[in-house]
Short mmCIF file of C-alpha atoms in Angstrom, two decimals:
data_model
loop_
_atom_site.label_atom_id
_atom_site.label_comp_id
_atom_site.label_asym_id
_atom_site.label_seq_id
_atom_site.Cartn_x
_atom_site.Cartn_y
_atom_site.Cartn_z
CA UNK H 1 0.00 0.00 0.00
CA UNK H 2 1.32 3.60 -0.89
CA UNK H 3 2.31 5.47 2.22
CA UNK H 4 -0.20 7.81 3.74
CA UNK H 5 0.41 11.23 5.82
CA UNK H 6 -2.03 13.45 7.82
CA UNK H 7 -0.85 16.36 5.56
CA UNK H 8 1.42 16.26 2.73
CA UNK H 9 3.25 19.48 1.94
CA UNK H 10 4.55 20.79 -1.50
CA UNK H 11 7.14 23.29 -1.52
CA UNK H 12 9.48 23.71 1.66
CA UNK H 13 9.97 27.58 0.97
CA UNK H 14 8.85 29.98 4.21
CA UNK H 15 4.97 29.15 3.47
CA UNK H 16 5.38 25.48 3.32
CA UNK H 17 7.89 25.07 6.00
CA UNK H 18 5.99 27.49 8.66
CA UNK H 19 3.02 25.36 7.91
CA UNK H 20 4.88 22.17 8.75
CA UNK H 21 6.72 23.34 11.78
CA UNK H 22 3.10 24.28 13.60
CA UNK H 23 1.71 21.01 12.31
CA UNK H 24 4.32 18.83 13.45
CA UNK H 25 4.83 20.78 16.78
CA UNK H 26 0.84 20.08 17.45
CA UNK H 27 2.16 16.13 16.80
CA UNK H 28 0.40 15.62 12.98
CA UNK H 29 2.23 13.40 10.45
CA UNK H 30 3.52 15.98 8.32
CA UNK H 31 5.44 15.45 5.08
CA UNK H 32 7.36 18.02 3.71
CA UNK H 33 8.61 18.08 0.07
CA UNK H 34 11.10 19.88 -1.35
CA UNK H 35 12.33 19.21 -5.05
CA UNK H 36 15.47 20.89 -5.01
CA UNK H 37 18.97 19.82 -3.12
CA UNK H 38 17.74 20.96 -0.08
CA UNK H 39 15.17 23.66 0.99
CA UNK H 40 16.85 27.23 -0.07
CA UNK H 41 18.72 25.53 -3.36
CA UNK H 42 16.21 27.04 -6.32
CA UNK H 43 14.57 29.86 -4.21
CA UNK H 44 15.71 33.89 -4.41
CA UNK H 45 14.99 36.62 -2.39
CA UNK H 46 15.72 40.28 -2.35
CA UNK H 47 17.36 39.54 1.29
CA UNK H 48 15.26 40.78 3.95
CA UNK H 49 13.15 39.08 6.74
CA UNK H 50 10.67 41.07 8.63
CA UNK H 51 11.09 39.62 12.66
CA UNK H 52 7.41 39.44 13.55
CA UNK H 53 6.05 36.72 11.80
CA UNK H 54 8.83 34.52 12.24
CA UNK H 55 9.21 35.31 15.89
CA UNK H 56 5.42 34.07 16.64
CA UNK H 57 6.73 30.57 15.03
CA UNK H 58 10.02 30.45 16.56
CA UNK H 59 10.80 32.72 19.76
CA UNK H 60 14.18 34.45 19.92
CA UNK H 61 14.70 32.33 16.32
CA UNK H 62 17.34 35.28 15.18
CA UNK H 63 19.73 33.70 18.17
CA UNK H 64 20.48 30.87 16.37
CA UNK H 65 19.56 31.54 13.34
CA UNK H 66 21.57 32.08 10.51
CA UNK H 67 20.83 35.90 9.68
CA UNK H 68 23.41 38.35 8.20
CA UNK H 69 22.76 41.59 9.53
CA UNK H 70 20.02 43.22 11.61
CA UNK H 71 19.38 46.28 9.30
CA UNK H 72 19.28 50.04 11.30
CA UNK H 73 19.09 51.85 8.15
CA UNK H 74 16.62 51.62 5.11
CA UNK H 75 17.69 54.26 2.71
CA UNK H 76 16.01 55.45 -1.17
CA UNK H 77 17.42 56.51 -3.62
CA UNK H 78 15.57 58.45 -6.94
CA UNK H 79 18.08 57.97 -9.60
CA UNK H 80 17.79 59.50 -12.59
CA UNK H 81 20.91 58.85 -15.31
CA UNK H 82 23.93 60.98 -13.42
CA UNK H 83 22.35 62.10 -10.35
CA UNK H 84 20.51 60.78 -7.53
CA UNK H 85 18.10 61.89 -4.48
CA UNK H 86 18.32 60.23 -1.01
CA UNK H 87 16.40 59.65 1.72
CA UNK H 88 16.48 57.52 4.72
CA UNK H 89 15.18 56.23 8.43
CA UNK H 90 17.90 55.06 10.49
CA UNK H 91 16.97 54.36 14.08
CA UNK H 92 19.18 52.64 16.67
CA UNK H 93 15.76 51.33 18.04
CA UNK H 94 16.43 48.77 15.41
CA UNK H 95 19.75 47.39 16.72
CA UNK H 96 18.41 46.21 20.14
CA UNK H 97 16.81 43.26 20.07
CA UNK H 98 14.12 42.45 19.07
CA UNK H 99 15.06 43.92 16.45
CA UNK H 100 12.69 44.78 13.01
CA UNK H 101 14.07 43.17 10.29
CA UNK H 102 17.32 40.74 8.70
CA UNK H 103 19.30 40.44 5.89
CA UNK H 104 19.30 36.95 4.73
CA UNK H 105 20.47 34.16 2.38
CA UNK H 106 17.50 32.14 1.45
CA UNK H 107 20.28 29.20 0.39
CA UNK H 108 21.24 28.62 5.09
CA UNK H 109 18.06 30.41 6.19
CA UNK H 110 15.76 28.05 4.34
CA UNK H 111 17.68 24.98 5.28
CA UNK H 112 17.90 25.86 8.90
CA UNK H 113 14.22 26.30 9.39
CA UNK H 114 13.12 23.27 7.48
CA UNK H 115 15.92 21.85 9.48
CA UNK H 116 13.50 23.17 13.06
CA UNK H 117 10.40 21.29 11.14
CA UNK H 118 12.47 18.42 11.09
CA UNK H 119 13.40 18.42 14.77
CA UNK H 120 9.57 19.08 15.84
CA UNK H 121 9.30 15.89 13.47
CA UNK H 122 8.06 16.28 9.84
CA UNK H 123 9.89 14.49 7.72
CA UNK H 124 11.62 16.15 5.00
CA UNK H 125 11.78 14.51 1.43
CA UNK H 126 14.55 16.48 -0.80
CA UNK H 127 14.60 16.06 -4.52
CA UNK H 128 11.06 14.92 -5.34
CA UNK H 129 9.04 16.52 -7.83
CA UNK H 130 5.23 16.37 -7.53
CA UNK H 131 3.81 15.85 -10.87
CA UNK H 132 0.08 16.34 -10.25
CA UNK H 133 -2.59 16.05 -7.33
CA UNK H 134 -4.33 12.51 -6.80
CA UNK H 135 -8.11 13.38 -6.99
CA UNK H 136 -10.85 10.80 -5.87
CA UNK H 137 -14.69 11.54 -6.08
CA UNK H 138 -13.82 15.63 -6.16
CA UNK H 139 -11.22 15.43 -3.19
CA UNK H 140 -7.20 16.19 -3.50
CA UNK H 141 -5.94 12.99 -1.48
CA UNK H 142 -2.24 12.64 -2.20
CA UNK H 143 0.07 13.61 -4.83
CA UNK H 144 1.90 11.64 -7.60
CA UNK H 145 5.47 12.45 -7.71
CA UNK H 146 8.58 11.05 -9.52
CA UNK H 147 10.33 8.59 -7.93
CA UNK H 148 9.74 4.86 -8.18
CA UNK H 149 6.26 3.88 -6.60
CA UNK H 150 5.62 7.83 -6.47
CA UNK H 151 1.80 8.29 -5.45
CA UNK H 152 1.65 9.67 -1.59
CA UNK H 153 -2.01 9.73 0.30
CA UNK H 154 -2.53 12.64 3.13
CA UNK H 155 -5.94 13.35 4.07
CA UNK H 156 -4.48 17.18 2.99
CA UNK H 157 -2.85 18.79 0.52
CA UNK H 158 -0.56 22.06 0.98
CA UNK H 159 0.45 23.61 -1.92
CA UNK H 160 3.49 26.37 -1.35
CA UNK H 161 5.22 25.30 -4.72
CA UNK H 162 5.66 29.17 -5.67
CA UNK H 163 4.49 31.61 -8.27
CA UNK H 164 2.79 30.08 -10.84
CA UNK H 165 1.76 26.60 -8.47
CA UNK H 166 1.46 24.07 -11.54
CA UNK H 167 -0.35 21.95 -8.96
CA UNK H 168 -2.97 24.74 -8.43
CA UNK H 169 -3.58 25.31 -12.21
CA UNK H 170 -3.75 21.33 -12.68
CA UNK H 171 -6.60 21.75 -10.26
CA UNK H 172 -8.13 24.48 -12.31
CA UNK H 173 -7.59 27.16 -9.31
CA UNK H 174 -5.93 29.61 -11.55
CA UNK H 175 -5.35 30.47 -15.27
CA UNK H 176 -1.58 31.33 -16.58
CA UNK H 177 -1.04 34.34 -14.91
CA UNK H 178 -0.53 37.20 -17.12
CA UNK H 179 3.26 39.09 -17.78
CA UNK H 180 1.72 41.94 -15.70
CA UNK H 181 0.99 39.88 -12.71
CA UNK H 182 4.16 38.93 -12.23
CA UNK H 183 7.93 40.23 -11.93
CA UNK H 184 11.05 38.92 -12.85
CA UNK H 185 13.72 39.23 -10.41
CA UNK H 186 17.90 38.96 -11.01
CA UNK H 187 19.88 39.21 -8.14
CA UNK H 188 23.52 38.65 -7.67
CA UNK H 189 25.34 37.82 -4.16
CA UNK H 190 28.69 40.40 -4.53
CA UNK H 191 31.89 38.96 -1.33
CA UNK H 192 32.93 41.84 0.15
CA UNK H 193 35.27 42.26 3.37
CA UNK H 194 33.09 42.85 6.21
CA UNK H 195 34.81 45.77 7.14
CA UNK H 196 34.84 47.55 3.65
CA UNK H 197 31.13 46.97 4.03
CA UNK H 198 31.04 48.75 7.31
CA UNK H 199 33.10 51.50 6.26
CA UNK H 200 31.12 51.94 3.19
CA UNK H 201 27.95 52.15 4.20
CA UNK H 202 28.86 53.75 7.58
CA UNK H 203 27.75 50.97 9.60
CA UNK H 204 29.28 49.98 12.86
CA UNK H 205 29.80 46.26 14.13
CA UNK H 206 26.76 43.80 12.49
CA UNK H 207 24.58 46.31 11.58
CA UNK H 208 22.57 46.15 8.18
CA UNK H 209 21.97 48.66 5.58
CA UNK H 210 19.52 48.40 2.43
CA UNK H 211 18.83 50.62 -0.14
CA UNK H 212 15.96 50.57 -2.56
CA UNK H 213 16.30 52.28 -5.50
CA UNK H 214 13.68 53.76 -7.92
CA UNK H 215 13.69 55.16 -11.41
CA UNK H 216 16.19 55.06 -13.78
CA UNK H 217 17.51 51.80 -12.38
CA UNK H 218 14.48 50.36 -14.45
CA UNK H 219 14.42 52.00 -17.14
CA UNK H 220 10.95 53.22 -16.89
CA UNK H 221 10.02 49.91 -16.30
CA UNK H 222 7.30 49.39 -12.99
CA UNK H 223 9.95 48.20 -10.76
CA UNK H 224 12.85 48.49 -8.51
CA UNK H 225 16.34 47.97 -7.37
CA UNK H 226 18.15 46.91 -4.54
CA UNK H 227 21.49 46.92 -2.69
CA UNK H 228 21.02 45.10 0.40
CA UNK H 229 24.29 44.43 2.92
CA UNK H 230 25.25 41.02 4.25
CA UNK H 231 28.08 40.15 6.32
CA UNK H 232 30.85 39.74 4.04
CA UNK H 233 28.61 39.72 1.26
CA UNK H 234 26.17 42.36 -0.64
CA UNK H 235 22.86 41.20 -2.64
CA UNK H 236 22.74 43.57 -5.54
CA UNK H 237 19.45 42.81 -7.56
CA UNK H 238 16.70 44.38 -9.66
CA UNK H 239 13.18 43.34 -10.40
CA UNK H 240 10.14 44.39 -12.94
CA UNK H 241 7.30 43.27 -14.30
CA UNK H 242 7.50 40.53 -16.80
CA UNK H 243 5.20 42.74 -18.95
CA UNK H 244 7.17 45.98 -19.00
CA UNK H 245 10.73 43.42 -20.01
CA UNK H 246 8.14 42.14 -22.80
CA UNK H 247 7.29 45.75 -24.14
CA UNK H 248 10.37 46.82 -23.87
CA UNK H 249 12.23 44.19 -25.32
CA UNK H 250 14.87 44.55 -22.53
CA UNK H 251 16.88 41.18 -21.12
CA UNK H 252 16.66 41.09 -17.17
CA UNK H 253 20.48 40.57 -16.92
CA UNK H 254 20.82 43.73 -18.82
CA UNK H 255 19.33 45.84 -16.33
CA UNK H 256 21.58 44.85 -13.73
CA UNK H 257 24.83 44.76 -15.19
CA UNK H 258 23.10 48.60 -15.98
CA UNK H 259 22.83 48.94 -12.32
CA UNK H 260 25.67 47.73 -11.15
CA UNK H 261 27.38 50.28 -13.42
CA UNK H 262 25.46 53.54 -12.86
CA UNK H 263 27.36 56.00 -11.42
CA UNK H 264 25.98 56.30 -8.31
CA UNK H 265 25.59 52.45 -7.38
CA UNK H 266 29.13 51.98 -8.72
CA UNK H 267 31.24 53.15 -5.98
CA UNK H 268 29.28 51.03 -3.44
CA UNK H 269 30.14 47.61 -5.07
CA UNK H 270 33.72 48.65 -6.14
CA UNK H 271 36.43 45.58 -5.60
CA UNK H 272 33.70 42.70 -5.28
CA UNK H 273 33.73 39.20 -6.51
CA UNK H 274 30.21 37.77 -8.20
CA UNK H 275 29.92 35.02 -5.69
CA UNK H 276 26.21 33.52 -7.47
CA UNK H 277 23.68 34.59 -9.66
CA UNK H 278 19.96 34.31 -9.58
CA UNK H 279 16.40 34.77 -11.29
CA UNK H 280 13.16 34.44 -10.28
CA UNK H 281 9.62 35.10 -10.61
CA UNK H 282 7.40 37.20 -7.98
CA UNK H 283 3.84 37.08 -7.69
CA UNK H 284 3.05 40.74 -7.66
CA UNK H 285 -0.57 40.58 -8.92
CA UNK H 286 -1.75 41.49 -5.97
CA UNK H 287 -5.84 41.29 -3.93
CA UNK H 288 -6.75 41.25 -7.52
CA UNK H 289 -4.68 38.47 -8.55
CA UNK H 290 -5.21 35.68 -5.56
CA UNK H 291 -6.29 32.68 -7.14
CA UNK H 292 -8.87 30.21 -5.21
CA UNK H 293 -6.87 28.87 -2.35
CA UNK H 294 -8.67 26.56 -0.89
CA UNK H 295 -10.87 23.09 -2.28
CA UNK H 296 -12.08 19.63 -0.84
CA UNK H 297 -8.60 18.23 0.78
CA UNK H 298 -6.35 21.07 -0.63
CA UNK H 299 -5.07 24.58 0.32
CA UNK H 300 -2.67 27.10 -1.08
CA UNK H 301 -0.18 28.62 0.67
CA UNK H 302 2.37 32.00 -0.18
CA UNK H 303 3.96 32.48 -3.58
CA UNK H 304 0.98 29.93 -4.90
CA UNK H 305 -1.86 32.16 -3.32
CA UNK H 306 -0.09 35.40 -5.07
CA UNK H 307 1.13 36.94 -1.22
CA UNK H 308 3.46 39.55 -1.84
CA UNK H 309 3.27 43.00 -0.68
CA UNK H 310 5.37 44.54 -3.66
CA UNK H 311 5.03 48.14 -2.09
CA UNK H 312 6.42 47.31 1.01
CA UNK H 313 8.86 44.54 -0.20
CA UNK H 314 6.99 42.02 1.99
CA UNK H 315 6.51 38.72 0.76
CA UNK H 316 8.18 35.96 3.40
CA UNK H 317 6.25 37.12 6.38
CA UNK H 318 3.40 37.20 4.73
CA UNK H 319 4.00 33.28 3.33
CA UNK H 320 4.86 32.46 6.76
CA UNK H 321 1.58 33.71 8.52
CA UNK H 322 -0.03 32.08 5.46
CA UNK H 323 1.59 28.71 6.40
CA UNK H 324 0.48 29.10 9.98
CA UNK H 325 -2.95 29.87 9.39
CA UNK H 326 -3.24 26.92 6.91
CA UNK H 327 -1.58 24.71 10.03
CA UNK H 328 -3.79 25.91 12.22
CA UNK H 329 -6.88 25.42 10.10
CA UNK H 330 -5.94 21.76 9.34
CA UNK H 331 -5.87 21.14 12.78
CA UNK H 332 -9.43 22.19 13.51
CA UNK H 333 -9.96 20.21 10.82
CA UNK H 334 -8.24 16.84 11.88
CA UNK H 335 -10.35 17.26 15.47
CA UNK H 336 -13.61 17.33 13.59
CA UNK H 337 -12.74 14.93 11.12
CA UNK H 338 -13.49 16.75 8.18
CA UNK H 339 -11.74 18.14 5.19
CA UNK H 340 -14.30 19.46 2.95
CA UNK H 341 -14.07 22.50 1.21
CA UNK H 342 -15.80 24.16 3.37
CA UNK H 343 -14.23 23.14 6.57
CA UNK H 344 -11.16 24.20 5.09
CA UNK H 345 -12.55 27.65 3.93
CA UNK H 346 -11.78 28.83 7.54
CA UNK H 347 -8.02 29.66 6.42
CA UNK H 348 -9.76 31.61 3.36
CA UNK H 349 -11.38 33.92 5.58
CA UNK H 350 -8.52 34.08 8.66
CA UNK H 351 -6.21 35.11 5.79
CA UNK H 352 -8.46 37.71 4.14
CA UNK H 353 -9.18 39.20 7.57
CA UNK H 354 -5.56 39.38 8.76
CA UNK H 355 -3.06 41.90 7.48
CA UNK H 356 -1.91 39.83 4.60
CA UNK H 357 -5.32 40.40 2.96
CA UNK H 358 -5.98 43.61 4.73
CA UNK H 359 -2.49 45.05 3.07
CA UNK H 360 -2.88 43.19 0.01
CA UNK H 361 -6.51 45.09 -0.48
CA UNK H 362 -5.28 48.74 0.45
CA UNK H 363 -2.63 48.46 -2.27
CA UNK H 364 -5.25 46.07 -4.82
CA UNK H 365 -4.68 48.87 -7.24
CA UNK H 366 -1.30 50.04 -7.27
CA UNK H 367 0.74 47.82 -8.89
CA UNK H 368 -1.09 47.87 -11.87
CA UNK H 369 -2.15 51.76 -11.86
CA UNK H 370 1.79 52.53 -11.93
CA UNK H 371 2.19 50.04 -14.70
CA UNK H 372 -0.19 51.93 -16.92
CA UNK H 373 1.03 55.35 -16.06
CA UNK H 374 4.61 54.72 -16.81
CA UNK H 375 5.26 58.52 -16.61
CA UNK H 376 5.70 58.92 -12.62
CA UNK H 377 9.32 56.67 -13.41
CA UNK H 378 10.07 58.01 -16.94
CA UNK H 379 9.28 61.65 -15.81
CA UNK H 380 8.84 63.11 -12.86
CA UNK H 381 11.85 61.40 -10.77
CA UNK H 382 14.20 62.74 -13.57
CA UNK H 383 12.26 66.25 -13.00
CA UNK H 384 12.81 66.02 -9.02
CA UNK H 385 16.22 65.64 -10.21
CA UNK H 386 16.91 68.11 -12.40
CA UNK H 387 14.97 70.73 -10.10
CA UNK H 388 17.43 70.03 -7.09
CA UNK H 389 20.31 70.00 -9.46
CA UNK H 390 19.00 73.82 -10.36
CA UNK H 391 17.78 74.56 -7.02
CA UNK H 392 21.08 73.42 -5.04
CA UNK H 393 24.01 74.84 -7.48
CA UNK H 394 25.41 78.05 -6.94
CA UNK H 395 26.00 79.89 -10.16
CA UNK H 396 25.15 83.61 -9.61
CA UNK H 397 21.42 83.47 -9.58
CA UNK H 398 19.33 83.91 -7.48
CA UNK H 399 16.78 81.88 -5.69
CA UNK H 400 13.66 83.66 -7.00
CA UNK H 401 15.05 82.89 -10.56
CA UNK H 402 15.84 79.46 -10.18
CA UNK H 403 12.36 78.75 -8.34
CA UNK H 404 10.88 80.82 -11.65
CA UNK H 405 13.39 78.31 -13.97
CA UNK H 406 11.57 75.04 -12.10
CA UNK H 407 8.42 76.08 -12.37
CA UNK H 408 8.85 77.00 -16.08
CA UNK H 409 10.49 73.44 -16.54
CA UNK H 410 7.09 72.16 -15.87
CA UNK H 411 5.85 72.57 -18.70
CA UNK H 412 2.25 74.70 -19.49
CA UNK H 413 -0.47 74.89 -17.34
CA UNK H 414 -1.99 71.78 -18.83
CA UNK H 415 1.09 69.66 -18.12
CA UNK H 416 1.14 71.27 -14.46
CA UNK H 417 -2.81 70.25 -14.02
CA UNK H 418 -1.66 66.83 -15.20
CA UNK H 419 1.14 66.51 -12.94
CA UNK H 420 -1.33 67.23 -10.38
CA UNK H 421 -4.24 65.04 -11.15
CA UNK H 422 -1.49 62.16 -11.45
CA UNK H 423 -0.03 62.78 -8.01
CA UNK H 424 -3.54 63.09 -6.46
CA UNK H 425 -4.21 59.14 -8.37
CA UNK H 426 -1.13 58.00 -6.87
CA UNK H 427 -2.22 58.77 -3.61
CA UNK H 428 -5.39 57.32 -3.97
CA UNK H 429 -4.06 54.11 -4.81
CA UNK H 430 -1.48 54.36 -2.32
CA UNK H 431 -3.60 55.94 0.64
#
């Protein structure tokens, strides 16, 4: 007979790992898959991990976890071709534990924590592909994979297999997504001394700096960059929509070897050696783009469900409290014996109704408004630019005339009312 679990787990990322920690902890026969080398080996992130989340799973996990740098200081950066405008929050609240957020390699943070499932005793299979859901009379009730004698029974199904869950679609959940639901992220991990890195980014002892950077990093793209600091290491990445790369006809890898050699990103990665390089898609559809998530014996989890906060760069905590919410869900479910559809709907609406789905609806429009008005990255940051450039050098005029100059650079009156009625949209969508 083919081996059955209580819950069988696809995808040992944060979503399907957090999921399988809480089950296993509660003492449910958890099996968690993972088709790469081990869990972290085909995943990429832009580096940071918000504390929260991962603290309610694990207490005081950043002790012995492995984390690179507890960051102090988030700092922007509006780049336009040769010039730039900063801003930043640095607050030494953030270097006392508990501390906010991490910079971290997905490739030893991934592995540790599936390593913690492990110990609370799931059992981890590494290098197994699921092929498809095993459905009987409507119900998911195991998975066929690849290896010899492949089919696996679980009275539930977790899918966290990422962006794009081929499982899901099998199942008819979701449609392809479209280019302009998703983003396509290339990131490279730079070694750097430790020290240079402190001395660079004026950081003292293990403290973390990142820098997001808007603009002309993308081209005009809808998207961003990053420059994220580890601790002998530096994630240098960039990431847009699929359908802007499409338009465009621009290669991913092009825009960050254009990064990496802008003039004012330059001098920050200066003497490093490429240590890896990698790509990946990000759900960034958004509330408008979350596929069904939950059916009779089956429930979607993270990247799958389309759980990332693009505005706010948060997409692990988010698959976390996904995970845990699907754990804790199953469990009602395994005490009343029943794992119908709509038994199971009870991590549909706890997810909705928490701030994944809470954030996820204040920003359901803003992804996609920024796509279509391509103008606030192709524009006005180069105009903020140029107006501080005017505004800040000393040349013999005055102040009145340069403020006169600015204003002229505008444009007419129409282009001013437009300027106006696009801010005014943005912070609608944003609000």
């Amino acid at each position: 007979m083919a081996e059955k679990f209580d819950v069988i787990i696809v995808g040992a990322g944060p979503a399907g790992t957090a999921c399988a920690y809480t089950l296993a902890k509660a003492g449910v026969n958890v099996l968690l898959m993972e088709r790469g080398e081990y869990p972290g080996s085909k995943n990429v992130m832009g580096g940071v991990l918000y504390r929260k989340t991962m603290e309610d799973i694990i207490p005081e996990f950043y002790k012995e976890a492995p984390v690179e740098r507890p960051i102090v200081e988030q700092r922007f950066m509006m780049l336009d071709r040769e010039s730039a405008i900063n801003f930043s929050y640095k607050g030494m609240e953030w270097a006392q534990e508990p501390y906010n957020n991490f910079t971290v390699l997905r490739a030893k943070f991934d592995q540790w924590f599936a390593d913690k499932a492990v110990q609370q005793g799931a059992l981890l299979l590494n290098e197994t592909v699921a092929l498809q859901c095993i459905v009987e009379n409507g119900k998911v009730v195991g998975v066929k994979t690849d290896r010899p004698d492949g089919d696996l029974y679980a009275d539930v199904v977790v899918l966290a297999d990422g962006v794009n869950s081929l499982l899901a679609k099998s199942l008819g959940f979701h449609k392809e997504f479209r280019p302009d639901e998703v983003a396509l992220a290339v990131m490279e991990v730079l070694k750097l001394d430790r020290k240079i890195i402190e001395d660079r980014f004026n950081l003292e002892g293990d403290h973390g700096c990142t820098i997001e950077i808007f603009g002309d990093s993308t081209k005009g793209i809808l998207g961003t960059a990053w420059l994220y600091t580890n601790k002998d290491s530096l994630n240098i990445g960039v990431g847009t929509m699929l359908s802007g790369l499409i338009k465009n006809k621009i290669k991913p890898y092009e825009l960050l070897d254009y990064v990496k050699n802008h003039p004012m990103i330059r001098p920050y990665i200066q003497g490093c050696e490429q240590q890896e390089y990698l790509a990946h898609l990000i759900p960034e559809g958004g509330y408008r783009s979350i596929p069904k998530i939950v059916g009779n014996g089956v429930l979607v989890v993270g990247d799958a469900a389309q759980l990332v906060n693009a505005i706010h760069r948060e997409g692990s905590n988010m698959a976390m409290a996904s995970g845990v919410m699907a754990a804790e869900t199953i469990l009602a479910a395994k005490e009343a014996g029943d794992y119908s559809e709509k038994m199971l709907d009870g991590y549909r609406i706890n997810l909705l109704n928490s701030f994944v789905g809470q954030d996820l609806k204040k920003y359901k429009d803003a992804t996609h408004h920024f796509e279509k008005f391509p103008q606030y990255f192709e524009q006005y940051i180069p105009m903020m630019n140029k107006a501080a450039s005017q505004m800040f050098t000393v040349d013999g005029s005055s102040k009145w005339n340069k403020q006169k100059k600015i204003w002229s650079d505008l444009g007419s009156a129409k282009d001013k009312w437009k300027m106006a009625r696009d801010l005014m949209n943005a912070w609608r969508v944003m609000k």
